[in-house]
């Protein structure tokens, strides 16, 4: 499927999905509860939760807001698939993996372009390159960007998943296992990765910002179709938080520091140096990133046999819905 075709499908699909909801919006009863996640890898969600802007936006409708902590993309996507939340944040490639395997989500908004993952070793480790990982224990959270980053990184060195011993641990546990010497390397995630660097002297042996897929705000497809006005309000609130972070990065880092219980230097490293909040509109840029990254999903047998990954990209990336709600400044 050509990239132009995928973009056309992403755009038309968004319009078709929204039409039934728009037609019903005038007669629907107000939503009783809106359920969404917050995550330490998404400073925007932390700012939004801290200031209560979403609660303010939905107060006239009597809608209560339920916040659920996502410890990683895998958790956010599990919650969406189980209908435990309506809106959740994840890495783009992790969202694609979920969509290709049947999780009915769409991504109408980009909360950041991060460099939130790299391959990490202890400060005294003899490991210096990707080739040195052969036969070693490497921690990574399956179903997340760090795990997929690890697989793509190994491929650049001519290695496969079977050439290492993968240890599946949630992000914070992966950091602990690395620093305690229980694993040889770790596919880290900020702020845990930044904390390990600054506080334990851990070293990044492989970085590649192009392998860090974007931060996607995902919505259950049925919720987007039936509640487009509510999704629009959420995006407007995210936009308010995004603008505030760009104007107040040090203050945003302070919120991250307090919420994630990391030092301010760690939070500043994540917010100011490893996060780009400039382009929230899903577009060909994000489609291209997924097209380039997608082959690893089939090569490593992470998607169901016969899954149409290109179609999943078209179904996932919603290039039209958020446009009216995004601040162009």
PDB file of C-alpha atoms in Angstrom:
ATOM      1  CA  UNK A   1       0.000   0.000   0.000  1.00  0.00           C
ATOM      2  CA  UNK A   2       1.511   3.335  -1.035  1.00  0.00           C
ATOM      3  CA  UNK A   3       2.121   6.099   1.493  1.00  0.00           C
ATOM      4  CA  UNK A   4      -0.292   8.465  -0.306  1.00  0.00           C
ATOM      5  CA  UNK A   5      -3.009   5.806  -0.185  1.00  0.00           C
ATOM      6  CA  UNK A   6      -2.380   5.263   3.526  1.00  0.00           C
ATOM      7  CA  UNK A   7      -2.680   8.995   4.185  1.00  0.00           C
ATOM      8  CA  UNK A   8      -5.918   9.203   2.205  1.00  0.00           C
ATOM      9  CA  UNK A   9      -7.359   6.300   4.162  1.00  0.00           C
ATOM     10  CA  UNK A  10      -6.254   7.828   7.472  1.00  0.00           C
ATOM     11  CA  UNK A  11      -7.984  11.079   6.574  1.00  0.00           C
ATOM     12  CA  UNK A  12     -11.190   9.612   5.149  1.00  0.00           C
ATOM     13  CA  UNK A  13     -11.458   7.098   7.969  1.00  0.00           C
ATOM     14  CA  UNK A  14     -11.364   9.886  10.517  1.00  0.00           C
ATOM     15  CA  UNK A  15     -14.207  11.691   8.791  1.00  0.00           C
ATOM     16  CA  UNK A  16     -16.340   8.570   8.430  1.00  0.00           C
ATOM     17  CA  UNK A  17     -15.760   7.579  12.044  1.00  0.00           C
ATOM     18  CA  UNK A  18     -16.799  11.003  13.280  1.00  0.00           C
ATOM     19  CA  UNK A  19     -19.993  11.376  11.245  1.00  0.00           C
ATOM     20  CA  UNK A  20     -22.303   9.133  13.302  1.00  0.00           C
ATOM     21  CA  UNK A  21     -21.135  10.759  16.517  1.00  0.00           C
ATOM     22  CA  UNK A  22     -21.579  14.263  15.160  1.00  0.00           C
ATOM     23  CA  UNK A  23     -25.126  13.426  14.127  1.00  0.00           C
ATOM     24  CA  UNK A  24     -25.962  12.125  17.604  1.00  0.00           C
ATOM     25  CA  UNK A  25     -24.066  14.760  19.589  1.00  0.00           C
ATOM     26  CA  UNK A  26     -27.010  17.143  19.860  1.00  0.00           C
ATOM     27  CA  UNK A  27     -29.321  14.526  21.379  1.00  0.00           C
ATOM     28  CA  UNK A  28     -26.868  12.563  23.526  1.00  0.00           C
ATOM     29  CA  UNK A  29     -26.980  12.699  27.290  1.00  0.00           C
ATOM     30  CA  UNK A  30     -23.830  14.168  28.841  1.00  0.00           C
ATOM     31  CA  UNK A  31     -21.053  11.700  29.491  1.00  0.00           C
ATOM     32  CA  UNK A  32     -21.063  10.615  33.147  1.00  0.00           C
ATOM     33  CA  UNK A  33     -17.367   9.755  33.361  1.00  0.00           C
ATOM     34  CA  UNK A  34     -14.359  10.277  31.109  1.00  0.00           C
ATOM     35  CA  UNK A  35     -11.510   7.824  31.725  1.00  0.00           C
ATOM     36  CA  UNK A  36      -7.999   8.581  30.579  1.00  0.00           C
ATOM     37  CA  UNK A  37      -4.432   7.889  31.569  1.00  0.00           C
ATOM     38  CA  UNK A  38      -1.495   9.916  32.780  1.00  0.00           C
ATOM     39  CA  UNK A  39       2.098   8.780  32.455  1.00  0.00           C
ATOM     40  CA  UNK A  40       5.546   9.901  33.510  1.00  0.00           C
ATOM     41  CA  UNK A  41       6.664   9.544  29.876  1.00  0.00           C
ATOM     42  CA  UNK A  42       3.993  12.134  28.964  1.00  0.00           C
ATOM     43  CA  UNK A  43       4.702  15.400  30.800  1.00  0.00           C
ATOM     44  CA  UNK A  44       1.701  16.944  29.039  1.00  0.00           C
ATOM     45  CA  UNK A  45      -0.637  14.561  30.826  1.00  0.00           C
ATOM     46  CA  UNK A  46       0.973  15.409  34.179  1.00  0.00           C
ATOM     47  CA  UNK A  47       0.527  19.155  33.647  1.00  0.00           C
ATOM     48  CA  UNK A  48      -3.074  18.659  32.546  1.00  0.00           C
ATOM     49  CA  UNK A  49      -3.841  16.554  35.606  1.00  0.00           C
ATOM     50  CA  UNK A  50      -2.041  18.903  38.000  1.00  0.00           C
ATOM     51  CA  UNK A  51      -3.975  22.011  36.963  1.00  0.00           C
ATOM     52  CA  UNK A  52      -7.383  20.376  36.607  1.00  0.00           C
ATOM     53  CA  UNK A  53      -8.067  21.948  33.233  1.00  0.00           C
ATOM     54  CA  UNK A  54      -9.911  18.892  31.984  1.00  0.00           C
ATOM     55  CA  UNK A  55     -12.113  18.864  35.085  1.00  0.00           C
ATOM     56  CA  UNK A  56     -12.879  22.532  34.444  1.00  0.00           C
ATOM     57  CA  UNK A  57     -13.773  21.881  30.802  1.00  0.00           C
ATOM     58  CA  UNK A  58     -16.208  19.081  31.645  1.00  0.00           C
ATOM     59  CA  UNK A  59     -17.701  20.556  34.823  1.00  0.00           C
ATOM     60  CA  UNK A  60     -20.634  22.261  33.020  1.00  0.00           C
ATOM     61  CA  UNK A  61     -21.693  18.858  31.644  1.00  0.00           C
ATOM     62  CA  UNK A  62     -21.435  17.150  35.026  1.00  0.00           C
ATOM     63  CA  UNK A  63     -18.819  14.767  33.639  1.00  0.00           C
ATOM     64  CA  UNK A  64     -16.362  13.372  36.173  1.00  0.00           C
ATOM     65  CA  UNK A  65     -12.744  12.701  35.186  1.00  0.00           C
ATOM     66  CA  UNK A  66     -11.043   9.443  36.133  1.00  0.00           C
ATOM     67  CA  UNK A  67      -7.236   9.395  35.847  1.00  0.00           C
ATOM     68  CA  UNK A  68      -5.395   6.056  35.579  1.00  0.00           C
ATOM     69  CA  UNK A  69      -1.600   5.785  35.792  1.00  0.00           C
ATOM     70  CA  UNK A  70       0.054   4.018  32.847  1.00  0.00           C
ATOM     71  CA  UNK A  71       3.466   2.576  33.755  1.00  0.00           C
ATOM     72  CA  UNK A  72       4.257   2.006  30.072  1.00  0.00           C
ATOM     73  CA  UNK A  73       2.738   1.905  26.596  1.00  0.00           C
ATOM     74  CA  UNK A  74       1.853  -1.737  27.140  1.00  0.00           C
ATOM     75  CA  UNK A  75      -0.305  -0.841  30.139  1.00  0.00           C
ATOM     76  CA  UNK A  76      -2.062   2.063  28.379  1.00  0.00           C
ATOM     77  CA  UNK A  77      -2.854  -0.160  25.392  1.00  0.00           C
ATOM     78  CA  UNK A  78      -4.065  -3.004  27.617  1.00  0.00           C
ATOM     79  CA  UNK A  79      -6.413  -0.591  29.388  1.00  0.00           C
ATOM     80  CA  UNK A  80      -7.783   0.643  26.055  1.00  0.00           C
ATOM     81  CA  UNK A  81      -8.276  -2.875  24.733  1.00  0.00           C
ATOM     82  CA  UNK A  82     -10.085  -3.894  27.932  1.00  0.00           C
ATOM     83  CA  UNK A  83     -12.328  -0.788  27.798  1.00  0.00           C
ATOM     84  CA  UNK A  84     -10.907   0.337  31.153  1.00  0.00           C
ATOM     85  CA  UNK A  85     -10.080   3.783  29.741  1.00  0.00           C
ATOM     86  CA  UNK A  86     -11.337   5.802  26.789  1.00  0.00           C
ATOM     87  CA  UNK A  87      -8.128   7.686  25.953  1.00  0.00           C
ATOM     88  CA  UNK A  88      -4.553   6.571  26.574  1.00  0.00           C
ATOM     89  CA  UNK A  89      -1.002   7.593  25.718  1.00  0.00           C
ATOM     90  CA  UNK A  90       1.626   5.360  24.154  1.00  0.00           C
ATOM     91  CA  UNK A  91       4.526   5.292  21.747  1.00  0.00           C
ATOM     92  CA  UNK A  92       3.507   5.291  18.095  1.00  0.00           C
ATOM     93  CA  UNK A  93       5.054   1.952  17.148  1.00  0.00           C
ATOM     94  CA  UNK A  94       3.571   0.298  20.231  1.00  0.00           C
ATOM     95  CA  UNK A  95       0.159   1.661  19.209  1.00  0.00           C
ATOM     96  CA  UNK A  96       0.656   0.260  15.704  1.00  0.00           C
ATOM     97  CA  UNK A  97       1.561  -3.151  17.113  1.00  0.00           C
ATOM     98  CA  UNK A  98      -1.621  -3.102  19.191  1.00  0.00           C
ATOM     99  CA  UNK A  99      -3.781  -1.956  16.261  1.00  0.00           C
ATOM    100  CA  UNK A 100      -2.322  -4.615  13.939  1.00  0.00           C
ATOM    101  CA  UNK A 101      -3.164  -7.249  16.554  1.00  0.00           C
ATOM    102  CA  UNK A 102      -6.780  -6.157  16.848  1.00  0.00           C
ATOM    103  CA  UNK A 103      -6.862  -3.348  19.429  1.00  0.00           C
ATOM    104  CA  UNK A 104      -9.505  -0.942  17.954  1.00  0.00           C
ATOM    105  CA  UNK A 105      -7.808   2.410  18.521  1.00  0.00           C
ATOM    106  CA  UNK A 106      -7.168   5.582  16.545  1.00  0.00           C
ATOM    107  CA  UNK A 107      -4.546   8.257  17.210  1.00  0.00           C
ATOM    108  CA  UNK A 108      -5.862  11.781  16.556  1.00  0.00           C
ATOM    109  CA  UNK A 109      -3.151  13.666  18.496  1.00  0.00           C
ATOM    110  CA  UNK A 110       0.625  13.645  19.086  1.00  0.00           C
ATOM    111  CA  UNK A 111       1.601  14.610  22.642  1.00  0.00           C
ATOM    112  CA  UNK A 112       5.349  14.857  21.931  1.00  0.00           C
ATOM    113  CA  UNK A 113       8.261  13.793  19.802  1.00  0.00           C
ATOM    114  CA  UNK A 114      10.613  12.348  22.391  1.00  0.00           C
ATOM    115  CA  UNK A 115      14.016  10.797  22.522  1.00  0.00           C
ATOM    116  CA  UNK A 116      12.824   8.778  25.476  1.00  0.00           C
ATOM    117  CA  UNK A 117      14.654   5.501  24.935  1.00  0.00           C
ATOM    118  CA  UNK A 118      18.200   4.256  24.355  1.00  0.00           C
ATOM    119  CA  UNK A 119      20.277   1.215  25.271  1.00  0.00           C
ATOM    120  CA  UNK A 120      21.829   1.544  28.699  1.00  0.00           C
ATOM    121  CA  UNK A 121      24.604  -0.264  30.585  1.00  0.00           C
ATOM    122  CA  UNK A 122      26.188   0.217  34.011  1.00  0.00           C
ATOM    123  CA  UNK A 123      29.025   2.699  34.332  1.00  0.00           C
ATOM    124  CA  UNK A 124      31.562  -0.109  34.891  1.00  0.00           C
ATOM    125  CA  UNK A 125      30.226  -2.376  32.138  1.00  0.00           C
ATOM    126  CA  UNK A 126      32.674  -3.745  29.566  1.00  0.00           C
ATOM    127  CA  UNK A 127      29.909  -3.485  26.946  1.00  0.00           C
ATOM    128  CA  UNK A 128      30.764  -0.726  24.464  1.00  0.00           C
ATOM    129  CA  UNK A 129      28.721  -1.488  21.367  1.00  0.00           C
ATOM    130  CA  UNK A 130      25.636  -3.270  20.109  1.00  0.00           C
ATOM    131  CA  UNK A 131      27.773  -6.194  18.954  1.00  0.00           C
ATOM    132  CA  UNK A 132      28.826  -6.738  22.583  1.00  0.00           C
ATOM    133  CA  UNK A 133      25.208  -7.520  23.518  1.00  0.00           C
ATOM    134  CA  UNK A 134      25.346 -10.952  21.865  1.00  0.00           C
ATOM    135  CA  UNK A 135      24.575 -13.579  24.472  1.00  0.00           C
ATOM    136  CA  UNK A 136      23.849 -10.969  27.151  1.00  0.00           C
ATOM    137  CA  UNK A 137      20.794 -10.404  29.333  1.00  0.00           C
ATOM    138  CA  UNK A 138      18.884  -7.310  28.205  1.00  0.00           C
ATOM    139  CA  UNK A 139      15.831  -5.958  30.033  1.00  0.00           C
ATOM    140  CA  UNK A 140      12.965  -4.306  28.148  1.00  0.00           C
ATOM    141  CA  UNK A 141       9.213  -3.965  28.576  1.00  0.00           C
ATOM    142  CA  UNK A 142       7.554  -6.039  25.861  1.00  0.00           C
ATOM    143  CA  UNK A 143       5.028  -4.130  23.760  1.00  0.00           C
ATOM    144  CA  UNK A 144       6.653  -0.730  24.332  1.00  0.00           C
ATOM    145  CA  UNK A 145       8.891   1.580  22.318  1.00  0.00           C
ATOM    146  CA  UNK A 146      12.042   0.584  24.255  1.00  0.00           C
ATOM    147  CA  UNK A 147      11.467  -3.091  23.372  1.00  0.00           C
ATOM    148  CA  UNK A 148      10.888  -2.291  19.704  1.00  0.00           C
ATOM    149  CA  UNK A 149      13.857   0.117  19.805  1.00  0.00           C
ATOM    150  CA  UNK A 150      15.985  -2.759  21.105  1.00  0.00           C
ATOM    151  CA  UNK A 151      14.936  -5.042  18.241  1.00  0.00           C
ATOM    152  CA  UNK A 152      15.605  -2.366  15.614  1.00  0.00           C
ATOM    153  CA  UNK A 153      18.959  -1.505  17.202  1.00  0.00           C
ATOM    154  CA  UNK A 154      20.051  -5.158  17.227  1.00  0.00           C
ATOM    155  CA  UNK A 155      19.184  -5.438  13.549  1.00  0.00           C
ATOM    156  CA  UNK A 156      21.597  -2.601  12.691  1.00  0.00           C
ATOM    157  CA  UNK A 157      24.379  -4.742  14.180  1.00  0.00           C
ATOM    158  CA  UNK A 158      23.258  -7.889  12.363  1.00  0.00           C
ATOM    159  CA  UNK A 159      21.748  -9.395  15.506  1.00  0.00           C
ATOM    160  CA  UNK A 160      18.279 -10.849  16.191  1.00  0.00           C
ATOM    161  CA  UNK A 161      16.127 -11.208  19.272  1.00  0.00           C
ATOM    162  CA  UNK A 162      17.405 -14.762  19.678  1.00  0.00           C
ATOM    163  CA  UNK A 163      20.985 -13.505  19.929  1.00  0.00           C
ATOM    164  CA  UNK A 164      20.290 -11.976  23.356  1.00  0.00           C
ATOM    165  CA  UNK A 165      18.477 -13.166  26.458  1.00  0.00           C
ATOM    166  CA  UNK A 166      15.502 -10.852  26.730  1.00  0.00           C
ATOM    167  CA  UNK A 167      14.287 -10.226  30.277  1.00  0.00           C
ATOM    168  CA  UNK A 168      10.761  -8.787  30.323  1.00  0.00           C
ATOM    169  CA  UNK A 169      10.488  -6.182  33.086  1.00  0.00           C
ATOM    170  CA  UNK A 170       8.432  -3.033  33.485  1.00  0.00           C
ATOM    171  CA  UNK A 171      10.527   0.127  32.989  1.00  0.00           C
ATOM    172  CA  UNK A 172      11.286   0.949  36.628  1.00  0.00           C
ATOM    173  CA  UNK A 173      12.144  -2.690  37.352  1.00  0.00           C
ATOM    174  CA  UNK A 174      14.456  -2.759  34.349  1.00  0.00           C
ATOM    175  CA  UNK A 175      16.421   0.138  35.771  1.00  0.00           C
ATOM    176  CA  UNK A 176      16.705  -1.583  39.141  1.00  0.00           C
ATOM    177  CA  UNK A 177      17.808  -4.857  37.537  1.00  0.00           C
ATOM    178  CA  UNK A 178      20.510  -3.062  35.547  1.00  0.00           C
ATOM    179  CA  UNK A 179      21.907  -1.156  38.511  1.00  0.00           C
ATOM    180  CA  UNK A 180      21.836  -4.292  40.689  1.00  0.00           C
ATOM    181  CA  UNK A 181      23.747  -6.288  38.075  1.00  0.00           C
ATOM    182  CA  UNK A 182      20.890  -8.706  37.363  1.00  0.00           C
ATOM    183  CA  UNK A 183      20.941  -7.835  33.648  1.00  0.00           C
ATOM    184  CA  UNK A 184      23.769  -6.662  31.410  1.00  0.00           C
ATOM    185  CA  UNK A 185      21.844  -3.953  29.554  1.00  0.00           C
ATOM    186  CA  UNK A 186      18.463  -2.277  29.523  1.00  0.00           C
ATOM    187  CA  UNK A 187      16.330  -0.575  26.901  1.00  0.00           C
ATOM    188  CA  UNK A 188      15.500   2.376  29.118  1.00  0.00           C
ATOM    189  CA  UNK A 189      12.695   4.886  29.220  1.00  0.00           C
ATOM    190  CA  UNK A 190      12.705   8.418  30.645  1.00  0.00           C
ATOM    191  CA  UNK A 191      12.507   9.550  33.372  1.00  0.00           C
ATOM    192  CA  UNK A 192      13.943   6.255  34.684  1.00  0.00           C
ATOM    193  CA  UNK A 193      16.725   6.307  32.078  1.00  0.00           C
ATOM    194  CA  UNK A 194      17.723   9.899  32.824  1.00  0.00           C
ATOM    195  CA  UNK A 195      17.715   9.102  36.547  1.00  0.00           C
ATOM    196  CA  UNK A 196      19.991   6.105  36.032  1.00  0.00           C
ATOM    197  CA  UNK A 197      22.386   8.247  34.012  1.00  0.00           C
ATOM    198  CA  UNK A 198      22.574  11.120  36.455  1.00  0.00           C
ATOM    199  CA  UNK A 199      22.325   9.188  39.725  1.00  0.00           C
ATOM    200  CA  UNK A 200      24.043   5.874  38.990  1.00  0.00           C
ATOM    201  CA  UNK A 201      26.405   6.914  36.193  1.00  0.00           C
ATOM    202  CA  UNK A 202      24.827   4.516  33.711  1.00  0.00           C
ATOM    203  CA  UNK A 203      25.995   4.894  30.113  1.00  0.00           C
ATOM    204  CA  UNK A 204      24.002   5.056  26.875  1.00  0.00           C
ATOM    205  CA  UNK A 205      25.735   2.760  24.389  1.00  0.00           C
ATOM    206  CA  UNK A 206      23.287   3.322  21.539  1.00  0.00           C
ATOM    207  CA  UNK A 207      21.111   6.310  20.729  1.00  0.00           C
ATOM    208  CA  UNK A 208      19.025   6.903  17.627  1.00  0.00           C
ATOM    209  CA  UNK A 209      16.332   9.561  17.822  1.00  0.00           C
ATOM    210  CA  UNK A 210      14.823   8.266  14.570  1.00  0.00           C
ATOM    211  CA  UNK A 211      14.040   4.965  16.308  1.00  0.00           C
ATOM    212  CA  UNK A 212      12.023   6.766  19.009  1.00  0.00           C
ATOM    213  CA  UNK A 213       8.488   6.790  17.605  1.00  0.00           C
ATOM    214  CA  UNK A 214       6.215   9.642  18.581  1.00  0.00           C
ATOM    215  CA  UNK A 215       3.974   9.937  21.611  1.00  0.00           C
ATOM    216  CA  UNK A 216       0.470   9.031  20.378  1.00  0.00           C
ATOM    217  CA  UNK A 217      -2.711   9.952  22.205  1.00  0.00           C
ATOM    218  CA  UNK A 218      -4.943   6.997  21.378  1.00  0.00           C
ATOM    219  CA  UNK A 219      -8.730   6.841  21.560  1.00  0.00           C
ATOM    220  CA  UNK A 220     -10.933   3.780  21.449  1.00  0.00           C
ATOM    221  CA  UNK A 221     -12.476   3.830  17.982  1.00  0.00           C
ATOM    222  CA  UNK A 222     -16.054   3.453  19.220  1.00  0.00           C
ATOM    223  CA  UNK A 223     -15.555   6.314  21.672  1.00  0.00           C
ATOM    224  CA  UNK A 224     -14.148   8.600  18.978  1.00  0.00           C
ATOM    225  CA  UNK A 225     -17.116   7.802  16.728  1.00  0.00           C
ATOM    226  CA  UNK A 226     -19.782   8.243  19.400  1.00  0.00           C
ATOM    227  CA  UNK A 227     -18.227  11.081  21.450  1.00  0.00           C
ATOM    228  CA  UNK A 228     -16.328  13.355  19.035  1.00  0.00           C
ATOM    229  CA  UNK A 229     -17.211  16.516  20.989  1.00  0.00           C
ATOM    230  CA  UNK A 230     -15.725  15.072  24.169  1.00  0.00           C
ATOM    231  CA  UNK A 231     -12.569  13.969  22.363  1.00  0.00           C
ATOM    232  CA  UNK A 232     -12.289  17.471  20.950  1.00  0.00           C
ATOM    233  CA  UNK A 233     -12.453  18.929  24.456  1.00  0.00           C
ATOM    234  CA  UNK A 234      -9.684  16.595  25.581  1.00  0.00           C
ATOM    235  CA  UNK A 235      -7.472  17.681  22.676  1.00  0.00           C
ATOM    236  CA  UNK A 236      -8.153  21.344  23.473  1.00  0.00           C
ATOM    237  CA  UNK A 237      -7.095  20.716  27.066  1.00  0.00           C
ATOM    238  CA  UNK A 238      -3.959  18.904  25.883  1.00  0.00           C
ATOM    239  CA  UNK A 239      -3.236  21.887  23.659  1.00  0.00           C
ATOM    240  CA  UNK A 240      -3.499  24.206  26.659  1.00  0.00           C
ATOM    241  CA  UNK A 241      -1.043  22.006  28.552  1.00  0.00           C
ATOM    242  CA  UNK A 242       1.305  21.755  25.564  1.00  0.00           C
ATOM    243  CA  UNK A 243       1.409  25.546  25.164  1.00  0.00           C
ATOM    244  CA  UNK A 244       2.038  25.952  28.887  1.00  0.00           C
ATOM    245  CA  UNK A 245       4.968  23.504  28.797  1.00  0.00           C
ATOM    246  CA  UNK A 246       6.566  25.285  25.852  1.00  0.00           C
ATOM    247  CA  UNK A 247       6.296  28.584  27.724  1.00  0.00           C
ATOM    248  CA  UNK A 248       7.287  27.139  31.111  1.00  0.00           C
ATOM    249  CA  UNK A 249       9.636  24.156  30.609  1.00  0.00           C
ATOM    250  CA  UNK A 250      11.340  24.531  33.996  1.00  0.00           C
ATOM    251  CA  UNK A 251       8.000  24.592  35.805  1.00  0.00           C
ATOM    252  CA  UNK A 252       6.832  21.584  33.785  1.00  0.00           C
ATOM    253  CA  UNK A 253       9.992  19.747  34.821  1.00  0.00           C
ATOM    254  CA  UNK A 254       9.214  20.570  38.450  1.00  0.00           C
ATOM    255  CA  UNK A 255       5.772  18.937  38.078  1.00  0.00           C
ATOM    256  CA  UNK A 256       7.358  15.862  36.478  1.00  0.00           C
ATOM    257  CA  UNK A 257       9.912  15.755  39.295  1.00  0.00           C
ATOM    258  CA  UNK A 258       7.198  15.800  41.945  1.00  0.00           C
ATOM    259  CA  UNK A 259       4.879  13.324  40.203  1.00  0.00           C
ATOM    260  CA  UNK A 260       7.517  10.775  39.174  1.00  0.00           C
ATOM    261  CA  UNK A 261       9.559  11.322  42.342  1.00  0.00           C
ATOM    262  CA  UNK A 262      12.765  12.016  40.432  1.00  0.00           C
ATOM    263  CA  UNK A 263      15.259  14.828  40.944  1.00  0.00           C
ATOM    264  CA  UNK A 264      14.757  18.135  39.181  1.00  0.00           C
ATOM    265  CA  UNK A 265      17.916  17.673  37.028  1.00  0.00           C
ATOM    266  CA  UNK A 266      16.497  14.347  35.809  1.00  0.00           C
ATOM    267  CA  UNK A 267      13.151  15.954  34.954  1.00  0.00           C
ATOM    268  CA  UNK A 268      14.866  18.877  33.210  1.00  0.00           C
ATOM    269  CA  UNK A 269      16.874  16.461  31.070  1.00  0.00           C
ATOM    270  CA  UNK A 270      13.667  14.744  29.968  1.00  0.00           C
ATOM    271  CA  UNK A 271      11.536  17.847  29.388  1.00  0.00           C
ATOM    272  CA  UNK A 272      14.055  20.339  27.989  1.00  0.00           C
ATOM    273  CA  UNK A 273      16.534  18.155  26.111  1.00  0.00           C
ATOM    274  CA  UNK A 274      14.661  14.999  25.113  1.00  0.00           C
ATOM    275  CA  UNK A 275      11.131  16.151  24.357  1.00  0.00           C
ATOM    276  CA  UNK A 276       9.837  18.148  21.381  1.00  0.00           C
ATOM    277  CA  UNK A 277       6.323  19.536  21.875  1.00  0.00           C
ATOM    278  CA  UNK A 278       6.166  21.511  18.617  1.00  0.00           C
ATOM    279  CA  UNK A 279       4.056  19.338  16.294  1.00  0.00           C
ATOM    280  CA  UNK A 280       0.867  17.782  17.712  1.00  0.00           C
ATOM    281  CA  UNK A 281      -0.920  17.297  14.368  1.00  0.00           C
ATOM    282  CA  UNK A 282      -0.759  13.726  12.998  1.00  0.00           C
ATOM    283  CA  UNK A 283       0.492  13.887   9.411  1.00  0.00           C
ATOM    284  CA  UNK A 284       2.581  12.230   6.721  1.00  0.00           C
ATOM    285  CA  UNK A 285       5.588  12.652   9.042  1.00  0.00           C
ATOM    286  CA  UNK A 286       4.079  10.196  11.505  1.00  0.00           C
ATOM    287  CA  UNK A 287       2.831   7.816   8.806  1.00  0.00           C
ATOM    288  CA  UNK A 288       6.340   7.744   7.318  1.00  0.00           C
ATOM    289  CA  UNK A 289       7.917   7.000  10.713  1.00  0.00           C
ATOM    290  CA  UNK A 290       5.605   4.020  11.172  1.00  0.00           C
ATOM    291  CA  UNK A 291       6.125   2.765   7.618  1.00  0.00           C
ATOM    292  CA  UNK A 292       9.878   2.760   8.179  1.00  0.00           C
ATOM    293  CA  UNK A 293       9.573   1.076  11.575  1.00  0.00           C
ATOM    294  CA  UNK A 294       6.814  -1.425  10.747  1.00  0.00           C
ATOM    295  CA  UNK A 295       8.882  -4.192   9.080  1.00  0.00           C
ATOM    296  CA  UNK A 296      10.387  -5.179  12.451  1.00  0.00           C
ATOM    297  CA  UNK A 297       6.913  -6.209  13.633  1.00  0.00           C
ATOM    298  CA  UNK A 298       6.605  -8.877  10.937  1.00  0.00           C
ATOM    299  CA  UNK A 299      10.267  -9.875  10.976  1.00  0.00           C
ATOM    300  CA  UNK A 300      10.108 -10.644  14.687  1.00  0.00           C
ATOM    301  CA  UNK A 301       6.655 -12.309  14.407  1.00  0.00           C
ATOM    302  CA  UNK A 302       5.090  -9.751  16.759  1.00  0.00           C
ATOM    303  CA  UNK A 303       1.915  -9.396  14.681  1.00  0.00           C
ATOM    304  CA  UNK A 304      -0.633 -12.059  13.898  1.00  0.00           C
ATOM    305  CA  UNK A 305       0.030 -14.079  10.729  1.00  0.00           C
ATOM    306  CA  UNK A 306      -1.531 -12.340   7.757  1.00  0.00           C
ATOM    307  CA  UNK A 307      -1.887  -8.996   9.540  1.00  0.00           C
ATOM    308  CA  UNK A 308      -1.973  -6.059   7.097  1.00  0.00           C
ATOM    309  CA  UNK A 309       0.390  -3.659   8.866  1.00  0.00           C
ATOM    310  CA  UNK A 310       0.061  -0.920   6.242  1.00  0.00           C
ATOM    311  CA  UNK A 311      -3.711  -1.025   6.618  1.00  0.00           C
ATOM    312  CA  UNK A 312      -3.251  -0.821  10.371  1.00  0.00           C
ATOM    313  CA  UNK A 313      -1.190   2.362   9.907  1.00  0.00           C
ATOM    314  CA  UNK A 314      -3.984   3.879   7.828  1.00  0.00           C
ATOM    315  CA  UNK A 315      -6.571   2.886  10.422  1.00  0.00           C
ATOM    316  CA  UNK A 316      -4.460   4.173  13.323  1.00  0.00           C
ATOM    317  CA  UNK A 317      -3.119   7.571  12.258  1.00  0.00           C
ATOM    318  CA  UNK A 318      -5.994  10.058  12.179  1.00  0.00           C
ATOM    319  CA  UNK A 319      -4.779  13.048  10.169  1.00  0.00           C
ATOM    320  CA  UNK A 320      -7.930  15.201  10.240  1.00  0.00           C
ATOM    321  CA  UNK A 321      -9.799  15.025  13.510  1.00  0.00           C
ATOM    322  CA  UNK A 322      -7.578  17.252  15.659  1.00  0.00           C
ATOM    323  CA  UNK A 323      -6.974  20.046  13.131  1.00  0.00           C
ATOM    324  CA  UNK A 324      -9.799  22.354  14.367  1.00  0.00           C
ATOM    325  CA  UNK A 325      -8.602  22.038  17.952  1.00  0.00           C
ATOM    326  CA  UNK A 326      -4.869  22.617  17.518  1.00  0.00           C
ATOM    327  CA  UNK A 327      -3.255  25.939  18.305  1.00  0.00           C
ATOM    328  CA  UNK A 328      -1.311  26.924  15.196  1.00  0.00           C
ATOM    329  CA  UNK A 329       0.860  29.450  17.056  1.00  0.00           C
TER     330      UNK A 329
END
